[in-house]
Amino acid sequence: MFWQKEIETIGREPLEQLQLERLKQIVRRAYKNVPAYADKFIESGVKPKDITSLADLGKLPFTTREDLRENYPFGLLAMPKEQIVRLHTSSGTTGKPKAIFFTRKDVDQAAELIARCLVMTGTKKDDVLQNIMTYGLFTGALVMHYGAEKVGVLVIPAGPGNTERQISLMQDFKTTAIHVTPSYLLYLANVMQKKRINPTRDLSLKRAYLGAEPYSEETRKKIEESLGIDVYNSYGLTEMNGPGVAFECKEKKGMHLWEDNFLLEVIDPETGQNMPEGEVGELVLTTLCREAMPIIRYRTRDLTRIIPGACSCGRTHRRISRIIGRADDMFIVRGVNIFPQQIERVLMGVRGVAQNYQIILESYDQMTVMVEIMKDIFDGSLEHMLNLKSDIVNKLRAEILVTPKVELLEPGTLPVSEGKAKRVIDKRTL
Ligand code: AMP
Ligand code: ZN
């Protein structure tokens, strides 16, 4: 099933031709209309006319989130303000937010990309999509909402929270698809279990679109099994419209990145050089269609790799792997680089472990993993608990090469986030 078959299955050669034309145009517009870009280009000694092939992309300077913050609020606009119809921001953790603007055409184009994603995974007009992401300045909910309406789906703008109401909405309106963060869905699944709701018997759910934060293949499997649905990975970021940048097809073997809209690079974060295809590095994206606010060579800080080879679904847009982590999420204990993702992967693969966990960094050489476990284990024998704990410690040590402290908690002890989960508490920097 395709939304725009011609462009989704376009040959690589015409695709690259199209990319080059769009790149030239976007570079010219940025140079002409955005003084901050013109300054950057001049500093790097590059002019729009120097871009004659896609290989010339490397001549252009990177854009970082600091550039976005420094030029907040209007500094990177390439269109007069009266052409702008929408603002979104991304707060991040420190400093000023990043502001992103859309013209009417930009809003429509972002919705087209979502429509491709939904149709690619089997969503049709007769589906009911419960949108459990946060509505507001955050792109997650609204961009998905417009795309789903374009397909003709009935959208329930539920937003997150009020878990009991989420469940009754699903029951009353026969929700077939949900759009939600993995951490909140895990929590929802837990509440359903407590309320003795059998998802396959009592609900009409068929698929979930999960994104906005990293999660592992183990978490996907856990959710698919417990809810009896298909889970598709959805990747996006505010700077690139929000959701709809890259999305899994039915094969679930990586996310197709819509290359007619975004130029894709994977670079070595240290040197800035391109990684050989298939190797992990930082994802760098260039908007090819955006009118209001073109962004050139944006350093996403997200680590991924290009999956080599063609996908059997017939789409020619290359796939990226699940996000392995953010360059900023990495923390160091005893001199070892660790990503929260590694811990999650281990935890979600251990029987008896429930949904929620948190990593506490206490000192240079000490970390504690707090993990909720299934109620029957928690209420069971002490021996069982001790065995589970040492099993987790051993598996974590094998993965991260550091021996953490592990604390087992009753389900429901750790805070639940409705937006992005905060997995790491670094007491060393508090
Ligand atoms: P925001 O701009 O607030 O929407 O946040 C975007 C960031 O969320 C991305 O740069 C990623 O770090 C993260 N993110 C979004 N979708 C995913 C996903 N499917 N898997 C992992 N991380 C994701
Ligand atoms: Zn595919």
CSV table of C-alpha atoms in Angstrom, one decimal, residues 65-66 68-69 72 88-100 137-139 212 237-239 298 300-302 326 328-329 419-422:
chain,number,residue,atom,x,y,z
A,65,ARG,CA,21.3,23.5,17.7
A,66,GLU,CA,23.4,26.3,19.1
A,68,LEU,CA,19.1,27.6,16.3
A,69,ARG,CA,19.2,28.9,19.8
A,72,TYR,CA,15.9,32.4,18.3
A,88,HIS,CA,6.5,24.8,17.0
A,89,THR,CA,9.3,24.7,19.6
A,90,SER,CA,11.5,22.2,21.2
A,91,SER,CA,12.5,23.0,24.7
A,92,GLY,CA,15.5,20.7,25.2
A,93,THR,CA,16.9,20.7,28.7
A,94,THR,CA,18.8,24.0,28.9
A,95,GLY,CA,18.7,27.5,27.6
A,96,LYS,CA,16.4,29.0,25.0
A,97,PRO,CA,14.1,26.8,23.0
A,98,LYS,CA,14.5,26.2,19.3
A,99,ALA,CA,11.7,27.7,17.2
A,100,ILE,CA,10.6,26.2,13.9
A,137,LEU,CA,4.1,23.5,21.0
A,138,PHE,CA,5.5,20.0,20.7
A,139,THR,CA,5.3,18.7,17.1
A,212,ALA,CA,9.9,10.5,20.4
A,237,LEU,CA,12.6,15.9,15.4
A,238,THR,CA,11.2,19.3,15.7
A,239,GLU,CA,13.9,20.8,13.6
A,298,TYR,CA,21.7,19.8,10.8
A,300,THR,CA,20.8,15.8,15.1
A,301,ARG,CA,23.1,14.3,17.7
A,302,ASP,CA,21.2,11.0,17.1
A,326,ARG,CA,21.8,10.5,21.4
A,328,ASP,CA,24.4,13.6,24.6
A,329,ASP,CA,22.8,10.6,26.4
A,419,GLY,CA,6.0,12.9,27.4
A,420,LYS,CA,9.6,11.8,27.1
A,421,ALA,CA,10.8,9.6,30.0
A,422,LYS,CA,13.7,10.7,32.1
